[in-house]
CSV table of C-alpha atoms in Angstrom, one decimal:
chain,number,residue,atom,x,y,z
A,243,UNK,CA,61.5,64.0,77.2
A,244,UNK,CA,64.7,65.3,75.9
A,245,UNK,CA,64.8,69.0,75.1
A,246,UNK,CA,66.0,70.5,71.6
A,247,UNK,CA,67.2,73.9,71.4
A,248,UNK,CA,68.5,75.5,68.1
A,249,UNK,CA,72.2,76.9,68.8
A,250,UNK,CA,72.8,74.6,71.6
A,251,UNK,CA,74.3,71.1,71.6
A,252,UNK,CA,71.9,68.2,71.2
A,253,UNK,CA,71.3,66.3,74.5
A,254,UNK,CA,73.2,63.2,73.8
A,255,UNK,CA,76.6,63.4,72.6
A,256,UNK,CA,77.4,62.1,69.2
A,257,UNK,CA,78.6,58.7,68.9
A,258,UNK,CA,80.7,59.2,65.2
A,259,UNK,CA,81.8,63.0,65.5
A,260,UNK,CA,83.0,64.4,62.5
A,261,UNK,CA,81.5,61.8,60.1
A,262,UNK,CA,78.3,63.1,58.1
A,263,UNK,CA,75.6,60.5,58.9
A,264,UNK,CA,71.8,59.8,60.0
A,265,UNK,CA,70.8,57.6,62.5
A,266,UNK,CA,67.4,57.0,64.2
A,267,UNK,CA,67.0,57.1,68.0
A,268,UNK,CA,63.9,55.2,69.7
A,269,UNK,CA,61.7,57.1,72.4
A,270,UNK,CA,59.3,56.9,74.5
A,271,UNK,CA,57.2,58.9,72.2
A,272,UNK,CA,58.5,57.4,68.7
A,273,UNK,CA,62.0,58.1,66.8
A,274,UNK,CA,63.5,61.1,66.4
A,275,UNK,CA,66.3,60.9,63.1
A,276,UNK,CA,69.5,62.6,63.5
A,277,UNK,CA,71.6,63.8,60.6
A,278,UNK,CA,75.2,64.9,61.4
A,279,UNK,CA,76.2,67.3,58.6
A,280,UNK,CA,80.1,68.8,58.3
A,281,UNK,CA,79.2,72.7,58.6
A,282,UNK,CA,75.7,72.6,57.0
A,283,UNK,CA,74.8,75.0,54.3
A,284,UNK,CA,71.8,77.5,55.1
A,285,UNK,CA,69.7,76.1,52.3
A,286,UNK,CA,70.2,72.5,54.4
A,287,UNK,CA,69.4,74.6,57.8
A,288,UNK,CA,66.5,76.1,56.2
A,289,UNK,CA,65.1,73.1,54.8
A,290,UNK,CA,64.9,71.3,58.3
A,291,UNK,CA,63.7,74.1,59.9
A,292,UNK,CA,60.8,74.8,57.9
A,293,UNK,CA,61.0,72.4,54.5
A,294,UNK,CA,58.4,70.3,54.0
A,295,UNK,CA,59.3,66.6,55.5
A,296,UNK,CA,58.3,63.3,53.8
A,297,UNK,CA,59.1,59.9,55.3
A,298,UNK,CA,58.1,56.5,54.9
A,299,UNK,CA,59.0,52.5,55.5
A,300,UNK,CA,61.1,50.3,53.0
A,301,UNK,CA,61.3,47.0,54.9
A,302,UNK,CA,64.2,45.1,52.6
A,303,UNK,CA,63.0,41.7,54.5
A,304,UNK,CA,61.0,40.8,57.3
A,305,UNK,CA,62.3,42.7,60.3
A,306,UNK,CA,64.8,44.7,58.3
A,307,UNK,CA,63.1,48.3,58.8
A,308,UNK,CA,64.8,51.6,56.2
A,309,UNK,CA,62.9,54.6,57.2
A,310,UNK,CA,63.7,56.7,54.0
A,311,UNK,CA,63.1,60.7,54.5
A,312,UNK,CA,62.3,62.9,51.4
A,313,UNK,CA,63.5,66.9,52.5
A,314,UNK,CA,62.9,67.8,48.7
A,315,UNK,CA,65.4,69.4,46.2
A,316,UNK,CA,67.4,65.8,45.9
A,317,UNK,CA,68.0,65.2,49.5
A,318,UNK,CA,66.8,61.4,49.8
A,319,UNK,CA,68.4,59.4,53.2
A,320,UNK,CA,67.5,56.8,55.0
A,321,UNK,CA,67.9,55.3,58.4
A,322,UNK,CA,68.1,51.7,59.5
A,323,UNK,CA,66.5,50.4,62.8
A,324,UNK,CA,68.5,47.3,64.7
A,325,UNK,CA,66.4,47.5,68.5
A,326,UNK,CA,69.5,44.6,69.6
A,327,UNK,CA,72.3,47.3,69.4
A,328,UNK,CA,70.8,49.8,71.6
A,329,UNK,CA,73.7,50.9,73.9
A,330,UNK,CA,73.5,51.2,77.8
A,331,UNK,CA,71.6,49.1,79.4
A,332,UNK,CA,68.6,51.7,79.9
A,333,UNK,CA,68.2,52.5,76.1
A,334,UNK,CA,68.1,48.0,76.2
A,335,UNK,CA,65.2,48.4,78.1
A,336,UNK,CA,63.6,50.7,76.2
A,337,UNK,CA,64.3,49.1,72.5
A,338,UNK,CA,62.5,45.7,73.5
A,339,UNK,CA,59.2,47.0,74.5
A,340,UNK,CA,59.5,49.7,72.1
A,341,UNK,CA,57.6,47.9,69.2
A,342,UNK,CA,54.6,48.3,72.1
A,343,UNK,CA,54.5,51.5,73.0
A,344,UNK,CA,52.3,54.4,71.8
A,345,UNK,CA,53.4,57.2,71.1
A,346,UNK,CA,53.7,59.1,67.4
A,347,UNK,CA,55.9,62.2,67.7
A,348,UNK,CA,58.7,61.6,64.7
A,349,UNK,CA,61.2,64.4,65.4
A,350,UNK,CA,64.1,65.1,62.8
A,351,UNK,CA,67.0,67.1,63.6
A,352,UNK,CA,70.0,68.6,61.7
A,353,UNK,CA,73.4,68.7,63.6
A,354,UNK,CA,76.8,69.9,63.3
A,355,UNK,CA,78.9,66.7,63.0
A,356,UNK,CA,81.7,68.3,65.3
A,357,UNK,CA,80.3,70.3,67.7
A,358,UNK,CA,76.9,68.7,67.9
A,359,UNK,CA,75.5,72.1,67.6
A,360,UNK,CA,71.6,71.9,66.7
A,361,UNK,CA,71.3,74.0,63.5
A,362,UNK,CA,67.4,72.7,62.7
A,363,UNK,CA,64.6,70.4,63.9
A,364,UNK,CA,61.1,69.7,63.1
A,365,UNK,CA,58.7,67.5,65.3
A,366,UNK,CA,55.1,66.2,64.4
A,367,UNK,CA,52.7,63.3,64.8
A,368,UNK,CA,53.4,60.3,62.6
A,369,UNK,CA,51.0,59.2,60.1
A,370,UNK,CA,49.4,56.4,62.3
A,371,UNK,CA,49.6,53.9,59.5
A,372,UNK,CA,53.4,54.4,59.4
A,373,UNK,CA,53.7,54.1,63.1
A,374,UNK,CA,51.8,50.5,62.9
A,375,UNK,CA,54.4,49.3,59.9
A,376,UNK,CA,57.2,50.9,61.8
A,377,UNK,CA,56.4,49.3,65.0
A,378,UNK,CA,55.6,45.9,63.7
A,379,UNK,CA,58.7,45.8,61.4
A,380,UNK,CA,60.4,46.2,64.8
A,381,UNK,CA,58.4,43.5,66.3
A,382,UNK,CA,59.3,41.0,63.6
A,383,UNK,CA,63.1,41.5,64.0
A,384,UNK,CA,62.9,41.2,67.7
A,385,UNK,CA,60.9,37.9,66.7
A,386,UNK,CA,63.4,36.8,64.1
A,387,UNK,CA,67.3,38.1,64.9
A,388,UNK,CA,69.1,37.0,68.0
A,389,UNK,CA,71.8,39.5,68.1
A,390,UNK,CA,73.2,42.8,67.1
A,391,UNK,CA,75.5,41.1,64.6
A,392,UNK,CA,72.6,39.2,62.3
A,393,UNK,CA,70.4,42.2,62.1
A,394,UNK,CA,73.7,44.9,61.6
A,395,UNK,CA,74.8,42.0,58.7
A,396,UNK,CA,71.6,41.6,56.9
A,397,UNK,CA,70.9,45.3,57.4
A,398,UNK,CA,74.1,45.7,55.2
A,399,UNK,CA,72.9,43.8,52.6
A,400,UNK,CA,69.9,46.2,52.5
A,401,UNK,CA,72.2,49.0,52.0
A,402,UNK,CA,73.2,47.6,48.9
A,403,UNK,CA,70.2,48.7,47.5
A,404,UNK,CA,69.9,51.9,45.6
A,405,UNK,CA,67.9,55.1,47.5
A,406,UNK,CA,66.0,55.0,44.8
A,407,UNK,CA,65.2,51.8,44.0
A,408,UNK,CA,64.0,52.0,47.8
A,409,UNK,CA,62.0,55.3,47.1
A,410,UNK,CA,59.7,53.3,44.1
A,411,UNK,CA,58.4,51.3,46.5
A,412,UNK,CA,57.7,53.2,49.3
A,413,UNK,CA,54.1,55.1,50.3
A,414,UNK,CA,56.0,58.3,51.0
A,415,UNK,CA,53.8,60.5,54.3
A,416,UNK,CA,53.8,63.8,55.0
């Protein structure tokens, strides 16, 4: 279990530093999101660290998984999942059993883009139906896509799609 500690750099370094972005990291326990923010403001801190958090699944086609997160005040993102283009070999490992493991604990957390500083985080058990549709949507694209390059290619043509467009259809939790 990684450990999160406001002030101090996040545990794993940042793959795109200095580019403002979200991306979702699979656990043992469930996902934590990540969004990389250029000096955030301390209305964005504060809303991470104690704004009200709504998330939910937008599955564009079958095996094509958007987690979407609702902070409030206009701030709408989403994240894609593609469990082929994991990394190192140990986070491989990880991503294709993944859609069987257990665990619930969705943990977001705000970073500095540069210095990978953490400026806010919030962890908390998953909505259990949300879980299920997570995991299964992950299932269905191990079950469907070959390689990293189908999924990241269809997954593109999923970001065509307006935010919210995605957020009309989607059973928001939280």
């Amino acid at each position: 279990m990684q450990v999160i500690t406001l002030g101090k750099p996040y545990p794993h370094p940042n793959p795109y530093p200095g580019q403002n972005g979200a991306r979702a990291q699979l656990t043992d326990s469930f996902i934590t999101i990540l969004c990389c923010l250029n000096q955030p403001s301390a209305q964005e801190i504060s809303l991470w660290r104690t704004g009200s958090i709504r998330y939910g699944l937008h599955e564009v086609a079958p095996g094509l998984p958007f987690i979407l997160t609702d902070l409030g005040q206009g701030w709408l993102f989403d994240v894609t999942l593609n469990l082929r283009r994991p990394g190192t070999p140990e986070a491989e490992a990880v991503a294709l059993v993944w859609p069987q493991q257990m665990g619930q604990r969705l943990v977001y957390v705000l970073l500095d883009a540069t210095t990978n500083i953490v400026h806010g985080w919030q962890s908390f058990q998953a909505a259990p139906a949300f879980v299920q549709a997570v995991r299964a949507a992950a299932a269905r694209q191990l079950s469907i896509f070959d390689n990293e390059q189908q999924i990241a290619a269809s997954l593109a043509k999923g970001e065509l799609i307006p935010l919210q467009q995605m957020q009309a259809s989607v059973h928001f939790y939280g």
